[in-house]
Coordinates of C-alpha atoms in Angstrom, one line a residue:
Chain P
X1 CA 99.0 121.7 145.1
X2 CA 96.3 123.0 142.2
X3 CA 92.9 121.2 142.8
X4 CA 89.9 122.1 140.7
X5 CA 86.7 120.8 141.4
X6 CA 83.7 120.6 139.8
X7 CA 80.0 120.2 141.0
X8 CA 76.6 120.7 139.7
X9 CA 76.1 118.3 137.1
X10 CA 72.8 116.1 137.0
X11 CA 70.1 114.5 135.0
X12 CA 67.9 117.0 133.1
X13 CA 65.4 116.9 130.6
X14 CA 65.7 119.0 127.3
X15 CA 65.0 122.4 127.8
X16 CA 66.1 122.7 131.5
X17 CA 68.8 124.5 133.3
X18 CA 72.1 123.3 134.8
X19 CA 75.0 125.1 136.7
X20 CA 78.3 123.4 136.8
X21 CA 80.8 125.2 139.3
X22 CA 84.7 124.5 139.4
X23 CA 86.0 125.4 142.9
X24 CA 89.6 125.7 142.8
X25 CA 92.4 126.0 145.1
X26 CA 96.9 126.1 145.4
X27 CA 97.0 128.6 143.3
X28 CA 96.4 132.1 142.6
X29 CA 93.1 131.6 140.9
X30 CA 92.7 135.4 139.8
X31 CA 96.3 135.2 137.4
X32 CA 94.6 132.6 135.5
X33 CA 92.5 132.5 132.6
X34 CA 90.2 128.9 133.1
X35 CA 88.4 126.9 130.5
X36 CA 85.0 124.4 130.2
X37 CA 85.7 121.1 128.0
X38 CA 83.9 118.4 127.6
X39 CA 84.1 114.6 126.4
X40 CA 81.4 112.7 125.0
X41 CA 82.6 109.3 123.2
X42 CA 81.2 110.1 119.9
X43 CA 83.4 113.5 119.8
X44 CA 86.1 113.0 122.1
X45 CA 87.3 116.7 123.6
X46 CA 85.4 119.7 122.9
X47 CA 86.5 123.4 123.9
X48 CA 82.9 124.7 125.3
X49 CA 84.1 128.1 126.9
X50 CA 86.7 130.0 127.8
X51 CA 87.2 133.1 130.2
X52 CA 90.4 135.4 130.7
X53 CA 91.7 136.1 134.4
X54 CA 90.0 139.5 134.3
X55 CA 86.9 138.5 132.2
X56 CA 87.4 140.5 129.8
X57 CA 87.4 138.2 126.9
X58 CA 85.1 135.6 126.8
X59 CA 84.8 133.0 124.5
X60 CA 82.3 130.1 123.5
X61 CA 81.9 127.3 121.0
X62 CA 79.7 128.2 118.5
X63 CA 77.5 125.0 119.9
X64 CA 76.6 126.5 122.8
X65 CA 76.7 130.6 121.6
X66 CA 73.4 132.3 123.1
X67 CA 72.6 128.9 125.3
X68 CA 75.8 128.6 127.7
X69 CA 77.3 131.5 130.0
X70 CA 80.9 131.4 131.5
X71 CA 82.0 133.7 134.5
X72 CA 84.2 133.5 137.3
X73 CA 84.0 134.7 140.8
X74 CA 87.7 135.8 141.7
X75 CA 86.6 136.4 145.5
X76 CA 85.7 132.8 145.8
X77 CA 88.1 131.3 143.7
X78 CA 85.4 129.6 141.7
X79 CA 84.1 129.5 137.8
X80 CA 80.7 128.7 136.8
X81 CA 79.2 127.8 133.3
X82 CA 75.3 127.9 133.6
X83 CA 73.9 126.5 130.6
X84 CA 70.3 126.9 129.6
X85 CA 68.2 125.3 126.9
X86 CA 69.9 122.4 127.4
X87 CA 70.1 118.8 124.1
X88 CA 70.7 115.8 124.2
X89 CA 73.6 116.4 122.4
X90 CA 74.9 118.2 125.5
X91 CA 75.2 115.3 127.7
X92 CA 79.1 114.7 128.0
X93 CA 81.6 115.2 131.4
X94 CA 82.6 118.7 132.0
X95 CA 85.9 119.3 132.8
X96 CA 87.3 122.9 134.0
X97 CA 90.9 123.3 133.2
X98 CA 93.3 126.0 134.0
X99 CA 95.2 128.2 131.8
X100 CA 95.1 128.5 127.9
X101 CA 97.4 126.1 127.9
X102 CA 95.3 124.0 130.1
X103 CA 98.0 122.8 132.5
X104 CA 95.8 121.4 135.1
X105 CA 92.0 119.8 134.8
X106 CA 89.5 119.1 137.0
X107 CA 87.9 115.1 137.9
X108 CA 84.5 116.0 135.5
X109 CA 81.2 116.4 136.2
X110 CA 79.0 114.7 134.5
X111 CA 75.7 116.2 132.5
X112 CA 73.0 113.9 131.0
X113 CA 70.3 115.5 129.2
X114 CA 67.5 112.6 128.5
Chain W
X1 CA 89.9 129.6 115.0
X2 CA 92.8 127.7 114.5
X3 CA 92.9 124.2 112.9
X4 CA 94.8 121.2 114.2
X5 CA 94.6 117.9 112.2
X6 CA 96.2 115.0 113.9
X7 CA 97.1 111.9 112.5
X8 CA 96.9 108.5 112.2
X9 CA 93.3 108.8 114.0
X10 CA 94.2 105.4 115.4
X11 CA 98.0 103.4 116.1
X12 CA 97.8 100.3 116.8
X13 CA 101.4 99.0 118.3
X14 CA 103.2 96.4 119.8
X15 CA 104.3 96.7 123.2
X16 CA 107.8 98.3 123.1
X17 CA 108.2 99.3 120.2
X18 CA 108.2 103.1 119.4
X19 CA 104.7 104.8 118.7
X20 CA 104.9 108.3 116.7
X21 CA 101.9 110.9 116.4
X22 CA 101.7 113.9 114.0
X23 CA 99.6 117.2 114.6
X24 CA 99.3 120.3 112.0
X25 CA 98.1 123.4 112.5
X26 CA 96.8 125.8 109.9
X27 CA 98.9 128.9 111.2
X28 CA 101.8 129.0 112.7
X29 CA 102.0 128.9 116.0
X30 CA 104.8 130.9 117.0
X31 CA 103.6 133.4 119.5
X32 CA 104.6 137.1 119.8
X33 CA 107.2 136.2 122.3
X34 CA 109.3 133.4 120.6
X35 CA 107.1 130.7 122.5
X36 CA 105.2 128.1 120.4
X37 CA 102.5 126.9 122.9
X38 CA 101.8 123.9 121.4
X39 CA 100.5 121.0 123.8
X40 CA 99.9 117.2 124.1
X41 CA 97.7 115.4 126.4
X42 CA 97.0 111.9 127.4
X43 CA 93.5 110.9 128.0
X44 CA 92.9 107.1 129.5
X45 CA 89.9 105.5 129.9
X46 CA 87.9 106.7 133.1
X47 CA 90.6 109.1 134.1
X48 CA 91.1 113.0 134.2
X49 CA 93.3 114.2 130.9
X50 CA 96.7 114.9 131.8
X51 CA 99.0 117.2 129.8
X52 CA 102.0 115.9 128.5
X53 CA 104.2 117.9 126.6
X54 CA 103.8 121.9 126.5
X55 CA 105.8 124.4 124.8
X56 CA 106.2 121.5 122.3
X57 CA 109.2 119.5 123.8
X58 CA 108.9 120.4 127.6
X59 CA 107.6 117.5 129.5
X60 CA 105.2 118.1 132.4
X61 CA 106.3 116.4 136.2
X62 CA 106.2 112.9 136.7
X63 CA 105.8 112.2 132.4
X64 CA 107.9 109.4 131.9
X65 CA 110.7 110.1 129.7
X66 CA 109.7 107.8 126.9
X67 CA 107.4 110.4 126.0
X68 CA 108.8 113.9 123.8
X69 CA 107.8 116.2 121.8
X70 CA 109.7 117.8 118.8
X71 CA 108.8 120.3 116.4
X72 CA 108.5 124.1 115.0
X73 CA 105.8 126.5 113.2
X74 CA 102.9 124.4 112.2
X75 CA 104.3 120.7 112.2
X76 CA 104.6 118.2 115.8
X77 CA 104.8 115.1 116.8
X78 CA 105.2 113.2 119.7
X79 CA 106.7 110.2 119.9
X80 CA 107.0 107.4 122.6
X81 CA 110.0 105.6 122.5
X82 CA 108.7 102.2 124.2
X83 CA 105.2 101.6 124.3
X84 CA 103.8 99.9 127.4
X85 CA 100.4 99.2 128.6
X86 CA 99.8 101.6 130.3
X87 CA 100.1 104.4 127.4
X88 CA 97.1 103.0 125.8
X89 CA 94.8 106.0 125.4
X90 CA 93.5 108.5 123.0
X91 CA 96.0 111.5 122.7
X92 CA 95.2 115.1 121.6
X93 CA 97.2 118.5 120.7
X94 CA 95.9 121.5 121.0
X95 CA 97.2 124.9 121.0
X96 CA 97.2 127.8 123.1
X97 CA 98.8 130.5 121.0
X98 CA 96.1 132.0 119.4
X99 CA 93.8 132.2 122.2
X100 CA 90.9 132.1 122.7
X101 CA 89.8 129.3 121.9
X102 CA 92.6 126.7 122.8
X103 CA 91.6 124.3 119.5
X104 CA 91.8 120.5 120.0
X105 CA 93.3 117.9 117.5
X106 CA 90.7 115.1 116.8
X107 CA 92.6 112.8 118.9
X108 CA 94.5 109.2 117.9
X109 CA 93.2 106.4 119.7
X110 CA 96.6 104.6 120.7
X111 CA 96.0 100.7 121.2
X112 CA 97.7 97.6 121.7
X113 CA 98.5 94.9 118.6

């Protein structure tokens, strides 16, 4: 069955670095194109980035444009998201999600920047 | 990017009775091969969001069959038949036509009277 997994999130201080990883498995993880969301209370679900099965289209809210990079490892059937220059106003669980449509989603990890 | 406005932000209902939730886009969302990729999930408290409804009426495995989807171009709604318990949660459409970025609703907040 699909499984996606996340790790990597922490407390961190603003300014510092994280990198979230999303190790999936059941599935062909090259034929899909995967997604980062994330939920905070105040905003509910945000679309953060988005990466195609091949990588070659890319795409980012404008919140986290120039801060946040998305890639994908298809030899280890894992996607990444390291964000730099991290707010407070990042703090929220990060989900990965498959698909555009995103059919299947990850537990969260969760990122506190304080 | 593509614009979904959901609404009622929050539904309050009575257990059993029927809830109903409307989402708009501001294109249509009729993709180039007849599909309209328009989604719904369920988000509960402390749990992972779970998808619904894709391809606006085709319910994912295991959704209980209270729960369907209807709709065309830039107008949906889902609708439970019965609410129980158990549906209380804050539900979201989004769209996966014009992609990327798949676009989140704002989500309605679905409670109990």
């Amino acid at each position: 069955q699909v499984q996606l997994v996340e790790s990597g999130g922490g407390v961190v201080q603003p300014g510092e670095s994280l990198r979230l990883s999303c190790a999936a498995s059941g599935y062909i993880f090259e034929n899909y194109a995967m997604q980062w969301v994330r939920q905070t209370p105040g905003k509910g679900l945000e679309r953060v980035a988005a990466i195609s099965y091949d990588e070659n289209t890319i795409h980012y809210a404008d919140s986290v444009k120039g801060r946040f990079t998305i890639s994908r490892d298809n030899s280890k059937n894992t996607l990444h998201l390291q964000m730099n220059s991290l707010r407070p106003d990042d703090t929220a669980l990060y989900f990965c999600a498959r698909d555009s449509n995103f059919d299947f989603w990850g537990q969260g990890t969760l990122v506190t920047v304080s | 990017d593509v614009v979904m406005t959901q609404y009622p932000l929050s539904l309050p209902v009575t257990l059993g009775q029927p809830a109903s939730i409307s989402c708009r886009s501001n294109q249509s969302l009729v993709y180039s091969d007849g599909n309209t990729y328009l989604n719904w999930f369920q988000l509960r408290p402390g749990q992972t969001p779970r998808r619904l409804i894709s391809k606006v009426s085709n319910r994912d495995s295991g959704v209980p069959d209270r729960f369907s989807g209807s709709g065309s171009g830039t107008d949906f709604t889902l609708k439970i038949s019965r609410v129980e318990a158990e549906d209380v949660a804050i539900y979201y459409c989004t769209q996966g036509t014009h992609w990327p970025p798949g676009t989140f609703g704002q989500g309605t907040m679905l409670g109990i009277k």
